[in-house]
Amino acid sequence: MAPTPTELQRLATVISRRTGMAFPSTRLPFLTARARAVMAWAGADNWDSWLSELEASAGNDDRVGEALDEALQVHETCFFRYPGHHALLSDVVLPDSLAAGATRLRILSVGCSTGQEAYSLAMTARENLGGDAHRQVEILGVDVGRAALAAARRGVYGPLSVASVPPLYLEHYFEPEGPAFTVRPELRAMVRFLRHDIRRELYLGKFDAIFCCNVCLYFMRPTKDQILTRLTAALRRGGYLFLGHAEGVTPPVDNFRAIHRPSGVMFQRIPA
C-alpha cells in the first residue's frame, strides 16, 4: 500500500532528520520504494504506525535506522568517471607531493561504493610510479554500504562495468575469469576498504588527496557543510580535494585555493 500524501511528507521529514539527505519531489518515488522495502524487512505493514515509531526514535544508529541508511544509498559509479581528476592526479598531485619529500601518499575515496573509483586511482598511480606504486601510495575507500564494500573487496566486475577501462589497463590490471574480470593482486595491494560514515566522527588520519564525488549532492545544506568540515580536517596542509561536478558545495577560500587546469579543477588546502 502506498503512503498517503501526508504520510509521504512525514516519511521525507523523518528520514531527512535521521540521515541529512534531501528529498525534493523528484526523489520521492525513490524514497517510497526504498522505505517500503525496509518496512517489509522490519515486519511493518502500516505506514502510520511505522512512521510513528521512527519519529519517536531519537537515535539513528538503531537496527531499522541503519537498514534505512543503507537502503537509501545510491551506488551508481564506474571506472574513470572523472577523467580530468586522473589527469590532475598524474600531472600535479603525484609529482608535486613526491617532489616535496612525501615518502608515502595517502588517498581517500569517499563514498567508494563498489570500488571502481579506488581501483581507478590505483591504476593511475601505477601508470605514473611503476612497480613501486604500492610502496608510495595507499588508497582507502570508505562507504556506509556493507554489500557495496563486500563487492569492492571482491574486485570482480562484469563486462559492462569495465567498459570504461582503457584496453591496455584492462590487460595489465585485470584477470579475465569467464565473462568477468578480477582485479590483479598488485592493484589490490594498494587499496583497502573500510565501512565509514563521513557524517559521523571517526578519525582516519591525514590524507594527501581526498576524492569526494557525487556524495554531497544528496544531502541538505547543513549536512553538506558538516561533511566539508570533516574532509578539511582529514586533509593535510597542502593536500588536494576533488569534488564531483554537482556536489553543490565549494570549499571556503580561507582554507582552500582553487587550481584550474585544462583538464579540470581541484582545491588545495592552503599550507600553514
Tab-separated table of C-alpha atoms in Angstrom, residues 42-270:
chain	number	residue	atom	x	y	z
A	42	ALA	CA	11.160	-4.894	9.625
A	43	GLY	CA	7.791	-6.707	9.517
A	44	ALA	CA	5.737	-3.482	9.467
A	45	ASP	CA	2.583	-3.240	7.365
A	46	ASN	CA	1.133	0.130	8.337
A	47	TRP	CA	2.716	3.414	7.281
A	48	ASP	CA	1.217	5.492	10.109
A	49	SER	CA	2.339	3.240	12.957
A	50	TRP	CA	5.765	2.622	11.420
A	51	LEU	CA	6.342	6.343	10.892
A	52	SER	CA	5.283	6.997	14.481
A	53	GLU	CA	7.957	4.561	15.650
A	54	LEU	CA	10.578	6.288	13.517
A	55	GLU	CA	9.539	9.721	14.758
A	56	ALA	CA	9.760	8.557	18.379
A	57	SER	CA	13.257	7.139	17.937
A	58	ALA	CA	15.817	9.770	18.842
A	59	GLY	CA	18.896	7.863	17.581
A	60	ASN	CA	19.747	6.792	14.060
A	61	ASP	CA	22.164	4.008	14.958
A	62	ASP	CA	19.386	1.526	15.693
A	63	ARG	CA	18.749	-1.558	13.573
A	64	VAL	CA	15.977	-0.062	11.430
A	65	GLY	CA	17.779	3.259	11.098
A	66	GLU	CA	20.893	1.522	9.842
A	67	ALA	CA	18.841	-0.502	7.344
A	68	LEU	CA	17.198	2.701	6.084
A	69	ASP	CA	20.543	4.436	5.758
A	70	GLU	CA	21.950	1.612	3.676
A	71	ALA	CA	18.814	1.231	1.546
A	72	LEU	CA	18.894	4.906	0.602
A	73	GLN	CA	22.459	4.874	-0.691
A	74	VAL	CA	22.906	5.377	-4.429
A	75	HIS	CA	25.712	3.115	-5.645
A	76	GLU	CA	25.965	4.403	-9.190
A	77	THR	CA	29.611	4.515	-10.194
A	78	CYS	CA	32.062	3.471	-12.890
A	79	PHE	CA	35.772	3.267	-13.606
A	80	PHE	CA	37.481	6.578	-14.505
A	81	ARG	CA	34.236	8.502	-14.012
A	82	TYR	CA	36.038	11.862	-13.997
A	83	PRO	CA	38.995	11.596	-16.414
A	84	GLY	CA	40.078	15.143	-15.577
A	85	HIS	CA	40.638	14.142	-11.959
A	86	HIS	CA	43.040	11.435	-13.051
A	87	ALA	CA	44.891	13.873	-15.291
A	88	LEU	CA	45.310	16.226	-12.321
A	89	LEU	CA	46.456	13.343	-10.122
A	90	SER	CA	49.056	12.423	-12.749
A	91	ASP	CA	50.206	15.916	-13.690
A	92	VAL	CA	50.068	17.758	-10.368
A	93	VAL	CA	49.325	15.769	-7.226
A	94	LEU	CA	51.740	12.865	-7.591
A	95	PRO	CA	54.785	14.770	-8.897
A	96	ASP	CA	54.347	17.792	-6.615
A	97	SER	CA	53.764	15.711	-3.491
A	98	LEU	CA	56.740	13.457	-4.127
A	99	ALA	CA	58.941	16.420	-5.055
A	100	ALA	CA	58.004	17.983	-1.715
A	101	GLY	CA	59.523	14.988	0.040
A	102	ALA	CA	56.494	12.810	0.739
A	103	THR	CA	57.516	9.171	1.066
A	104	ARG	CA	54.032	7.627	1.122
A	105	LEU	CA	50.900	9.331	-0.169
A	106	ARG	CA	47.527	8.583	1.403
A	107	ILE	CA	44.468	8.994	-0.835
A	108	LEU	CA	40.874	8.791	0.385
A	109	SER	CA	37.919	7.820	-1.822
A	110	VAL	CA	34.712	8.900	-0.046
A	111	GLY	CA	31.525	7.059	-0.968
A	112	CYS	CA	33.619	4.473	-2.796
A	113	SER	CA	30.599	2.226	-3.434
A	114	THR	CA	31.672	-0.975	-5.217
A	115	GLY	CA	35.276	0.158	-5.561
A	116	GLN	CA	35.657	1.431	-9.121
A	117	GLU	CA	36.975	4.872	-8.154
A	118	ALA	CA	39.530	3.498	-5.686
A	119	TYR	CA	40.864	0.962	-8.183
A	120	SER	CA	40.930	3.647	-10.907
A	121	LEU	CA	43.101	5.826	-8.675
A	122	ALA	CA	45.401	2.870	-8.072
A	123	MET	CA	45.763	2.287	-11.812
A	124	THR	CA	46.618	5.942	-12.388
A	125	ALA	CA	49.233	5.824	-9.634
A	126	ARG	CA	50.839	2.656	-11.022
A	127	GLU	CA	50.954	4.113	-14.517
A	128	ASN	CA	52.909	7.057	-13.127
A	129	LEU	CA	55.054	5.377	-10.498
A	130	GLY	CA	55.535	1.891	-11.882
A	131	GLY	CA	56.150	-1.146	-9.709
A	132	ASP	CA	56.974	0.927	-6.620
A	133	ALA	CA	53.489	2.431	-6.510
A	134	HIS	CA	52.298	0.060	-3.786
A	135	ARG	CA	55.091	1.375	-1.521
A	136	GLN	CA	54.475	5.030	-2.352
A	137	VAL	CA	50.677	5.246	-2.435
A	138	GLU	CA	47.995	3.945	-0.081
A	139	ILE	CA	44.355	4.278	-1.138
A	140	LEU	CA	41.482	3.959	1.332
A	141	GLY	CA	37.908	3.593	0.074
A	142	VAL	CA	35.100	4.286	2.551
A	143	ASP	CA	31.347	3.797	2.294
A	144	VAL	CA	28.396	3.004	4.567
A	145	GLY	CA	27.027	0.183	2.394
A	146	ARG	CA	28.094	-3.256	3.592
A	147	ALA	CA	27.045	-5.019	0.382
A	148	ALA	CA	28.845	-2.422	-1.766
A	149	LEU	CA	32.023	-2.767	0.278
A	150	ALA	CA	31.886	-6.559	0.026
A	151	ALA	CA	31.720	-6.217	-3.768
A	152	ALA	CA	34.633	-3.746	-3.712
A	153	ARG	CA	36.769	-6.167	-1.715
A	154	ARG	CA	35.964	-8.999	-4.117
A	155	GLY	CA	37.104	-6.833	-7.032
A	156	VAL	CA	35.199	-8.831	-9.639
A	157	TYR	CA	33.427	-6.877	-12.381
A	158	GLY	CA	31.285	-7.781	-15.364
A	159	PRO	CA	31.945	-6.684	-18.952
A	160	LEU	CA	29.639	-3.665	-18.722
A	161	SER	CA	31.380	-2.449	-15.559
A	162	VAL	CA	34.809	-2.459	-17.192
A	163	ALA	CA	33.658	-0.872	-20.462
A	164	SER	CA	35.228	2.468	-19.451
A	165	VAL	CA	38.618	0.918	-18.587
A	166	PRO	CA	41.241	1.587	-21.315
A	167	PRO	CA	42.091	-1.685	-23.113
A	168	LEU	CA	45.743	-1.660	-22.002
A	169	TYR	CA	44.713	-1.104	-18.379
A	170	LEU	CA	42.222	-3.944	-18.653
A	171	GLU	CA	45.021	-6.194	-19.880
A	172	HIS	CA	47.542	-5.102	-17.243
A	173	TYR	CA	45.373	-4.839	-14.139
A	174	PHE	CA	42.578	-7.405	-14.530
A	175	GLU	CA	42.479	-11.161	-14.828
A	176	PRO	CA	39.737	-12.499	-17.140
A	177	GLU	CA	37.629	-15.200	-15.473
A	178	GLY	CA	34.904	-16.338	-17.844
A	179	PRO	CA	32.732	-13.299	-18.588
A	180	ALA	CA	34.068	-11.393	-15.566
A	181	PHE	CA	37.295	-9.513	-14.790
A	182	THR	CA	39.095	-9.735	-11.442
A	183	VAL	CA	41.427	-7.032	-10.122
A	184	ARG	CA	45.003	-8.334	-10.036
A	185	PRO	CA	46.840	-8.697	-6.693
A	186	GLU	CA	49.348	-5.916	-7.421
A	187	LEU	CA	46.477	-3.425	-7.661
A	188	ARG	CA	44.711	-4.821	-4.597
A	189	ALA	CA	47.916	-4.293	-2.610
A	190	MET	CA	47.418	-0.533	-2.949
A	191	VAL	CA	43.770	-0.387	-1.889
A	192	ARG	CA	41.785	-1.227	1.219
A	193	PHE	CA	38.140	-0.644	2.057
A	194	LEU	CA	36.507	0.384	5.319
A	195	ARG	CA	32.934	0.960	6.442
A	196	HIS	CA	32.793	4.592	7.490
A	197	ASP	CA	30.150	7.320	7.561
A	198	ILE	CA	31.664	10.700	6.736
A	199	ARG	CA	28.771	12.354	8.604
A	200	ARG	CA	29.981	10.842	11.877
A	201	GLU	CA	33.152	11.382	13.876
A	202	LEU	CA	35.772	8.743	13.131
A	203	TYR	CA	39.421	9.613	12.811
A	204	LEU	CA	41.115	8.046	9.793
A	205	GLY	CA	44.348	10.022	9.888
A	206	LYS	CA	45.546	12.676	7.455
A	207	PHE	CA	45.399	12.361	3.672
A	208	ASP	CA	47.341	13.938	0.819
A	209	ALA	CA	44.352	13.835	-1.541
A	210	ILE	CA	40.634	13.268	-0.984
A	211	PHE	CA	38.128	12.391	-3.706
A	212	CYS	CA	34.519	13.120	-2.761
A	213	CYS	CA	32.474	12.758	-5.929
A	214	ASN	CA	28.690	12.509	-6.127
A	215	VAL	CA	28.349	12.273	-2.356
A	216	CYS	CA	27.349	15.712	-1.066
A	217	LEU	CA	24.719	16.311	-3.753
A	218	TYR	CA	22.253	14.018	-1.947
A	219	PHE	CA	22.374	15.947	1.332
A	220	MET	CA	20.826	19.100	2.776
A	221	ARG	CA	22.999	22.179	3.210
A	222	PRO	CA	23.842	21.670	6.934
A	223	THR	CA	24.995	18.125	6.232
A	224	LYS	CA	26.995	19.249	3.168
A	225	ASP	CA	28.791	21.808	5.346
A	226	GLN	CA	29.393	19.218	8.051
A	227	ILE	CA	30.914	16.817	5.537
A	228	LEU	CA	33.135	19.540	4.098
A	229	THR	CA	34.361	20.442	7.590
A	230	ARG	CA	35.335	16.838	8.246
A	231	LEU	CA	37.034	16.486	4.874
A	232	THR	CA	39.040	19.626	5.595
A	233	ALA	CA	40.137	18.255	8.962
A	234	ALA	CA	41.230	14.994	7.311
A	235	LEU	CA	43.281	16.732	4.613
A	236	ARG	CA	46.846	17.665	5.395
A	237	ARG	CA	48.008	21.227	4.782
A	238	GLY	CA	48.899	21.477	1.108
A	239	GLY	CA	46.735	18.458	0.263
A	240	TYR	CA	44.208	18.311	-2.575
A	241	LEU	CA	40.418	17.973	-2.543
A	242	PHE	CA	38.480	16.722	-5.571
A	243	LEU	CA	34.718	17.222	-5.772
A	244	GLY	CA	32.117	15.973	-8.229
A	245	HIS	CA	30.653	18.418	-10.696
A	246	ALA	CA	27.255	18.531	-8.979
A	247	GLU	CA	28.177	18.444	-5.291
A	248	GLY	CA	26.592	21.819	-4.567
A	249	VAL	CA	29.354	22.821	-2.167
A	250	THR	CA	32.580	24.807	-2.550
A	251	PRO	CA	35.487	24.830	-0.070
A	252	PRO	CA	35.905	28.127	1.817
A	253	VAL	CA	38.510	30.492	0.363
A	254	ASP	CA	40.136	30.988	3.767
A	255	ASN	CA	41.119	27.301	3.791
A	256	PHE	CA	41.497	26.441	0.098
A	257	ARG	CA	42.696	27.783	-3.221
A	258	ALA	CA	41.211	26.573	-6.478
A	259	ILE	CA	43.659	25.160	-9.036
A	260	HIS	CA	42.379	25.348	-12.605
A	261	ARG	CA	43.883	23.283	-15.394
A	262	PRO	CA	42.553	22.454	-18.873
A	263	SER	CA	41.613	19.021	-17.525
A	264	GLY	CA	39.539	20.401	-14.650
A	265	VAL	CA	39.634	21.999	-11.214
A	266	MET	CA	40.721	20.842	-7.781
A	267	PHE	CA	41.163	22.572	-4.440
A	268	GLN	CA	44.382	22.746	-2.453
A	269	ARG	CA	44.255	23.263	1.283
A	270	ILE	CA	46.333	26.329	1.986
